[in-house]
Coordinates of C-alpha atoms in Angstrom, one line a residue:
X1301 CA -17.7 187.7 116.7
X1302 CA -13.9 188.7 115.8
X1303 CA -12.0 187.1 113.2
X1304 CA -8.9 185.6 112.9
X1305 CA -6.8 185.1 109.9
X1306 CA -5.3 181.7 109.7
X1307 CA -2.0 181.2 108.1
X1308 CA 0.3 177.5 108.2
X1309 CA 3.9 178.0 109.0
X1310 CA 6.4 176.1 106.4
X1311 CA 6.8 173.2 108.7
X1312 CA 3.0 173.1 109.1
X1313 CA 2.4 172.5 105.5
X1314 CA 5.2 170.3 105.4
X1315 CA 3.5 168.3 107.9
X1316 CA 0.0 167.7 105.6
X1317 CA 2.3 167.2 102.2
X1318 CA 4.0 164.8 104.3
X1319 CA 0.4 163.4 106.1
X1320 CA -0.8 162.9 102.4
X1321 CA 2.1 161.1 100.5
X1322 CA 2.7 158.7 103.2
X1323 CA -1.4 158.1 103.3
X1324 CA -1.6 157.9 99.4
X1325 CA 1.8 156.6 98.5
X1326 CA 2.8 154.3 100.9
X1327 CA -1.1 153.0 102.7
X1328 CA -1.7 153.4 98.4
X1329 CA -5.2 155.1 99.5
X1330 CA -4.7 158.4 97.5
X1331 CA -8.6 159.4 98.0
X1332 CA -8.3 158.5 101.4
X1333 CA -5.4 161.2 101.7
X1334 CA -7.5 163.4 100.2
X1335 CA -10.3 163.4 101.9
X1336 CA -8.3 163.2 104.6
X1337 CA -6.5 166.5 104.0
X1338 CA -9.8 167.9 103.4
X1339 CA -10.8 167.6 106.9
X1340 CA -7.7 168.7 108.4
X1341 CA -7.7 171.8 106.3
X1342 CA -11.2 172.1 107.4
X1343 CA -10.6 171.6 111.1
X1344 CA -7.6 174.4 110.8
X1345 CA -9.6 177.1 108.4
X1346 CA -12.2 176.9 111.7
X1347 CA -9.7 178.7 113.8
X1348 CA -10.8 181.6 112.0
X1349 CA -13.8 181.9 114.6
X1350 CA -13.1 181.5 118.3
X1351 CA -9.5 179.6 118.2
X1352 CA -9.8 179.8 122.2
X1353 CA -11.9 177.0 122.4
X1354 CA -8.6 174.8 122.0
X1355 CA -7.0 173.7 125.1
X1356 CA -3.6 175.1 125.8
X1357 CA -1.0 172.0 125.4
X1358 CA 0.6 170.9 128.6
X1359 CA 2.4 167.8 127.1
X1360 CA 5.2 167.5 124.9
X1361 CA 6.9 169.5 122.4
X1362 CA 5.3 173.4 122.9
X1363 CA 3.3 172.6 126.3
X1364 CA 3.3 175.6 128.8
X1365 CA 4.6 177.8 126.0
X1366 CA 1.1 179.1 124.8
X1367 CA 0.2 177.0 122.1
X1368 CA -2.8 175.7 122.0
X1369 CA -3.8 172.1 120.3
X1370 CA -6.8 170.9 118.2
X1371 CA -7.5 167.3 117.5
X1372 CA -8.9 165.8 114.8
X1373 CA -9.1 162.3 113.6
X1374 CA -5.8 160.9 114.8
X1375 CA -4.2 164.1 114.1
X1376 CA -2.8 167.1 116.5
X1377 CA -3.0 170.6 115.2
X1378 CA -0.8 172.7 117.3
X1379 CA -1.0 176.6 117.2
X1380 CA -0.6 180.2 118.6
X1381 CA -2.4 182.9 118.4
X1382 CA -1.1 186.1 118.0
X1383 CA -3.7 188.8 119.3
X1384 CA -1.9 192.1 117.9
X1385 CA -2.1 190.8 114.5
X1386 CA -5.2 188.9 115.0
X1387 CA -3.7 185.9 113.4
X1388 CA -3.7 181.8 114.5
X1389 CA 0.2 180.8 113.5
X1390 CA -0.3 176.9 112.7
X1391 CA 3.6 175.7 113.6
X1392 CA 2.6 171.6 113.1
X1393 CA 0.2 169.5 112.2
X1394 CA 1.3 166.0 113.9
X1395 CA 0.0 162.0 114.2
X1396 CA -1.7 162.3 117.4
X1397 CA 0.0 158.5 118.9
X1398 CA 3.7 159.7 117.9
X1399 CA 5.5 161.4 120.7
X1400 CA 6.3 165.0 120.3

C-alpha cells in the first residue's frame, strides 16, 4: 500500500491553534484541548494510508471542487490530494455544526 505524505496548509494549522485556545482558554479545559488536538492530529497523520476512503464534500465551502472531508468528534477535516506529488494538502480543519 502507497503512501502519502501529509502536510497542513497555514490556515489548517491556524484552524487547530485556534480549536485549542478557544477549548483551553475560553471552555478553561486546557487538557481537554489537548487531548483533543491529539486526536485530530491523529485522525489527519491517518491520511498517510488510503486518504480515499474520505467522501468527496458536496456541501459548503470546497464541495464539487475535489476535496475530500474527514470527520472526527465534532470536527471536519477538509483536504485534497494531490496524486503527482503523492501528497494530502490539509486547507481547514473546521467545527463540524458551523456553516462553511
Amino acid at each position: 500500500m502507497e503512501q502519502y505524505s501529509v502536510k497542513l496548509l497555514s490556515h489548517a494549522l491556524q484552524d487547530l491553534d485556534s480549536i485549542y485556545t478557544y477549548v483551553a482558554q475560553t471552555l478553561v479545559e486546557p487538557e481537554t484541548a489537548q487531548t483533543l488536538i491529539g486526536q485530530l492530529e491523529d485522525a489527519i497523520f491517518s491520511l498517510e494510508t488510503f486518504p480515499h476512503r474520505c467522501p468527496e464534500r458536496r456541501n459548503g465551502t470546497y464541495a464539487n471542487r475535489g476535496y475530500r472531508q474527514l470527520l472526527i468528534k465534532n470536527y471536519t477535516i477538509v483536504f485534497r490530494i494531490d496524486e503527482m506529488q503523492r501528497q494530502v494538502l490539509v486547507v481547514t480543519v473546521r467545527y463540524s455544526p458551523s456553516q462553511f
